[in-house]
C-alpha positions as a Markdown table, in Angstrom:
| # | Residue | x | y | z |
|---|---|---|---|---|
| 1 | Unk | 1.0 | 33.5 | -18.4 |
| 2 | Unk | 3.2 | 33.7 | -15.7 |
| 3 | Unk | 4.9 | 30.6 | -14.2 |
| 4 | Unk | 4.9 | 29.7 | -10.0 |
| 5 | Unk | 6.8 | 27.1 | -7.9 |
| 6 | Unk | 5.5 | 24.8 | -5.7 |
| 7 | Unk | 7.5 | 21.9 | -3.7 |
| 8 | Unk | 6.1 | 18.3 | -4.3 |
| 9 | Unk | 3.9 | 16.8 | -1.6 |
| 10 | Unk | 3.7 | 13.5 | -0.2 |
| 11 | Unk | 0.3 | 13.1 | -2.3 |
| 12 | Unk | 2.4 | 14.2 | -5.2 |
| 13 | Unk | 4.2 | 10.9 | -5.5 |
| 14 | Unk | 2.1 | 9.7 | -9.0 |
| 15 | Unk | 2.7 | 12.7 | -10.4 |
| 16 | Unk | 6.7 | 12.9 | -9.6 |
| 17 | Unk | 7.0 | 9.6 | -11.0 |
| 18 | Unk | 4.8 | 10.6 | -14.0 |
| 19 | Unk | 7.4 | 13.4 | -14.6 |
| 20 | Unk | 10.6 | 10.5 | -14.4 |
| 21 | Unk | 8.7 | 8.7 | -16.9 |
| 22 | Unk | 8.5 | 11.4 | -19.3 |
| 23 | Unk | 11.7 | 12.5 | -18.8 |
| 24 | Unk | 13.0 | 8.6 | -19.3 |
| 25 | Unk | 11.4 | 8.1 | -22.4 |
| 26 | Unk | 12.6 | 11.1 | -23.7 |
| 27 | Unk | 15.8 | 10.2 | -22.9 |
| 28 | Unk | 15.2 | 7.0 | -24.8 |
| 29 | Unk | 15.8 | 4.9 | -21.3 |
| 30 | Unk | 12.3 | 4.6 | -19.9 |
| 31 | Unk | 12.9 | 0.6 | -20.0 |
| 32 | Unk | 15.0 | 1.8 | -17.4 |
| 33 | Unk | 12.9 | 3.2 | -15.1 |
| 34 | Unk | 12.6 | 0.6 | -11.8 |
| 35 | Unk | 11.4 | 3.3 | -9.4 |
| 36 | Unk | 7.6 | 2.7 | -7.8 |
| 37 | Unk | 5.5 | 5.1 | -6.2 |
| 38 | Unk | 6.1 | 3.3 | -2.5 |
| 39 | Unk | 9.7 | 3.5 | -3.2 |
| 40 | Unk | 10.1 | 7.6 | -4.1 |
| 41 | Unk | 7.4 | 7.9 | -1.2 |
| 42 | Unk | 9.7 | 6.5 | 1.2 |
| 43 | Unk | 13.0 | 8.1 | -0.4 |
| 44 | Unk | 11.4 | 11.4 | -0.9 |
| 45 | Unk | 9.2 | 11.7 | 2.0 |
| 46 | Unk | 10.0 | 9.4 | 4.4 |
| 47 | Unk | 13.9 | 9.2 | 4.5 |
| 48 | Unk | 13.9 | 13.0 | 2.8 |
| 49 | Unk | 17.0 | 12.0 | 0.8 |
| 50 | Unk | 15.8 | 14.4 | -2.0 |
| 51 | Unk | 13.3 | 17.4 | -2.9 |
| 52 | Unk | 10.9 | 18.1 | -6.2 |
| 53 | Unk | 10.0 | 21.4 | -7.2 |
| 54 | Unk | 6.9 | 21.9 | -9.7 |
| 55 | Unk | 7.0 | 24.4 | -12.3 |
| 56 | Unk | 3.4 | 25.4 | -12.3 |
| 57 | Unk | 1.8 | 27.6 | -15.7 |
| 58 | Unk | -1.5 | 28.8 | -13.7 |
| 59 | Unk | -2.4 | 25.7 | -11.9 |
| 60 | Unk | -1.3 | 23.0 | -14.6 |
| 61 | Unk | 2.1 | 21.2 | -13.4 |
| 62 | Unk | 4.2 | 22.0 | -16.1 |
| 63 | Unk | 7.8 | 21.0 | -15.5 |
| 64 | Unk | 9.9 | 19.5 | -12.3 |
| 65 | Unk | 13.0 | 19.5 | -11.1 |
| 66 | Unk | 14.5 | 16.4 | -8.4 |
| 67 | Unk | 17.2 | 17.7 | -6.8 |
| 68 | Unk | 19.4 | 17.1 | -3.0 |
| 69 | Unk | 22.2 | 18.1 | -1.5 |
| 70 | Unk | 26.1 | 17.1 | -1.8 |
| 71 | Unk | 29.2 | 17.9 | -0.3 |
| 72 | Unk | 32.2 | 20.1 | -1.2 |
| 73 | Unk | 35.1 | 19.3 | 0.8 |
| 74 | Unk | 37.1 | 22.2 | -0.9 |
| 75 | Unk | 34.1 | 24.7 | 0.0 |
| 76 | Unk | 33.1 | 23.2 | 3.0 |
| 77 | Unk | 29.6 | 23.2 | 2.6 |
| 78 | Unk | 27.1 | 21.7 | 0.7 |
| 79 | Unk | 25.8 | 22.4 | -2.4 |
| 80 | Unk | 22.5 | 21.6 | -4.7 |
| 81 | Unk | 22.9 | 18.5 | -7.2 |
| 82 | Unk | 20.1 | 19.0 | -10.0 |
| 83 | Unk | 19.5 | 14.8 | -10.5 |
| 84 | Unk | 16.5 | 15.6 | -13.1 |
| 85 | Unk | 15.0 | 18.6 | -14.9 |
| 86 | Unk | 12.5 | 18.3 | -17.2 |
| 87 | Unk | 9.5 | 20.4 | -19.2 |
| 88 | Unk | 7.0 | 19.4 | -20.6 |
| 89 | Unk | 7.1 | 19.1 | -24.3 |
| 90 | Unk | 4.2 | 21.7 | -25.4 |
| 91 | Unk | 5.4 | 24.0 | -22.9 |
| 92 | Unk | 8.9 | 24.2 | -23.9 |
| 93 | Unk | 10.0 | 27.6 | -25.8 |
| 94 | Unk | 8.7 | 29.8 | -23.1 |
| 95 | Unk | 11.8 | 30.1 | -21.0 |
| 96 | Unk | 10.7 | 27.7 | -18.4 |
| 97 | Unk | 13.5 | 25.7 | -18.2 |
| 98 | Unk | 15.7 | 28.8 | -17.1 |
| 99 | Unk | 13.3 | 29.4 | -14.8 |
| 100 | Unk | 13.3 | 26.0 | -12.7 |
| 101 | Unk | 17.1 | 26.8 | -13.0 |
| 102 | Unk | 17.0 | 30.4 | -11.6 |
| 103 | Unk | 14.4 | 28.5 | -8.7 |
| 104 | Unk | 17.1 | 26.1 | -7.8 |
| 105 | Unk | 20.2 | 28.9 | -7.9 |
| 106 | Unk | 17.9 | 30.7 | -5.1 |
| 107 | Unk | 17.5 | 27.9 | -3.0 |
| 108 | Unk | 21.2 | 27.1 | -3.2 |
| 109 | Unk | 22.1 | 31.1 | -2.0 |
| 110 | Unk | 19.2 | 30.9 | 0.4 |
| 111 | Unk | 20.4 | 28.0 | 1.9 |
| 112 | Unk | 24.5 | 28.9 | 1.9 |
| 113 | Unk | 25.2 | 26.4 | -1.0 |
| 114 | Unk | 28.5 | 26.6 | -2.6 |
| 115 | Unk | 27.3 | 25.6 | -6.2 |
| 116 | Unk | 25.0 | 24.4 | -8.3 |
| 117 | Unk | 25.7 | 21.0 | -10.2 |
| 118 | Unk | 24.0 | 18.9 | -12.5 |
| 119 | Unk | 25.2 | 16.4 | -15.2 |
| 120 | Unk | 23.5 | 16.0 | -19.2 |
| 121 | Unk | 23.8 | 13.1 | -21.6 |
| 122 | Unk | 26.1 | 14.3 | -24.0 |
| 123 | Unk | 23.9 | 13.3 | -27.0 |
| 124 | Unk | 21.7 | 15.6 | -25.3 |
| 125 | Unk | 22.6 | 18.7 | -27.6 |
| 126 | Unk | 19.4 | 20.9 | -27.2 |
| 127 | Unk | 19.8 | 20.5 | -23.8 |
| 128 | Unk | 23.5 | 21.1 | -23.7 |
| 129 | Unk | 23.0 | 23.9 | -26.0 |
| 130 | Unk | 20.3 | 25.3 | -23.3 |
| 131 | Unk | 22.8 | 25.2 | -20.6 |
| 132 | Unk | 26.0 | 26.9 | -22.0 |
| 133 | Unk | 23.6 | 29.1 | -23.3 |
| 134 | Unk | 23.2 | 30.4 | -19.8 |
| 135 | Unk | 26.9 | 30.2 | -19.0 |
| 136 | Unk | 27.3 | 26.9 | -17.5 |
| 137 | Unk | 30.8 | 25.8 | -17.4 |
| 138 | Unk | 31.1 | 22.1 | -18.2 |
């Protein structure tokens, strides 16, 4: 099956924070998790401080990605700071992750980005292993 993109919606806010949740507990800090649906609404959608992507298998949300921008004073322009990435576990295997990745690199050349950035718990060794295995340069 082949996987599709969507961005998140404003009626998506549940979902996104379903997604953190996940993603917290995986990360064996979901008691740390303070963030409400009114307050990712407003952040999100309201104040538009950041942007989700869904990684979609048919119409099943599969994956996300939480992501905004940054500044490079060397470049001069901004770039994309990857803030979460997560798949779900029974989908994992399938290449997914490199795709949300791939979707966020062509956002960053659409929009004139100068790079790409993201930061991994460095206990985090599948993970780790997943991105130097696509050539990410710590």
């Amino acid at each position: 099956m082949s996987l599709g993109f969507r961005n998140a919606q404003r009626n998506d806010v549940g979902l996104i924070l379903q997604f953190i949740r996940e993603l917290a507990d995986y990360e064996k800090m979901l008691s740390e998790v303070v963030a409400d649906e009114a307050t990712l609404e407003e952040w999100i959608f309201d104040k538009q401080k950041a942007e989700v992507i869904f990684a979609l298998e048919g119409e099943k949300e599969v994956g996300f990605a939480l992501y905004f921008h940054n500044f490079s004073t060397f470049l001069g322009r901004a770039g994309i700071y990857l803030e979460d990435l997560y798949v779900k576990p029974e989908y994992r295997g399938k290449g997914y992750g490199k795709a949300i990745l791939k979707k966020l690199a062509s956002i960053a050349v659409e929009r004139g980005c100068g790079r790409l950035e993201w930061w991994c718990l460095d206990w985090n060794k599948p993970s780790i292993g997943f991105y130097l295995s696509l050539g990410a340069e710590p």
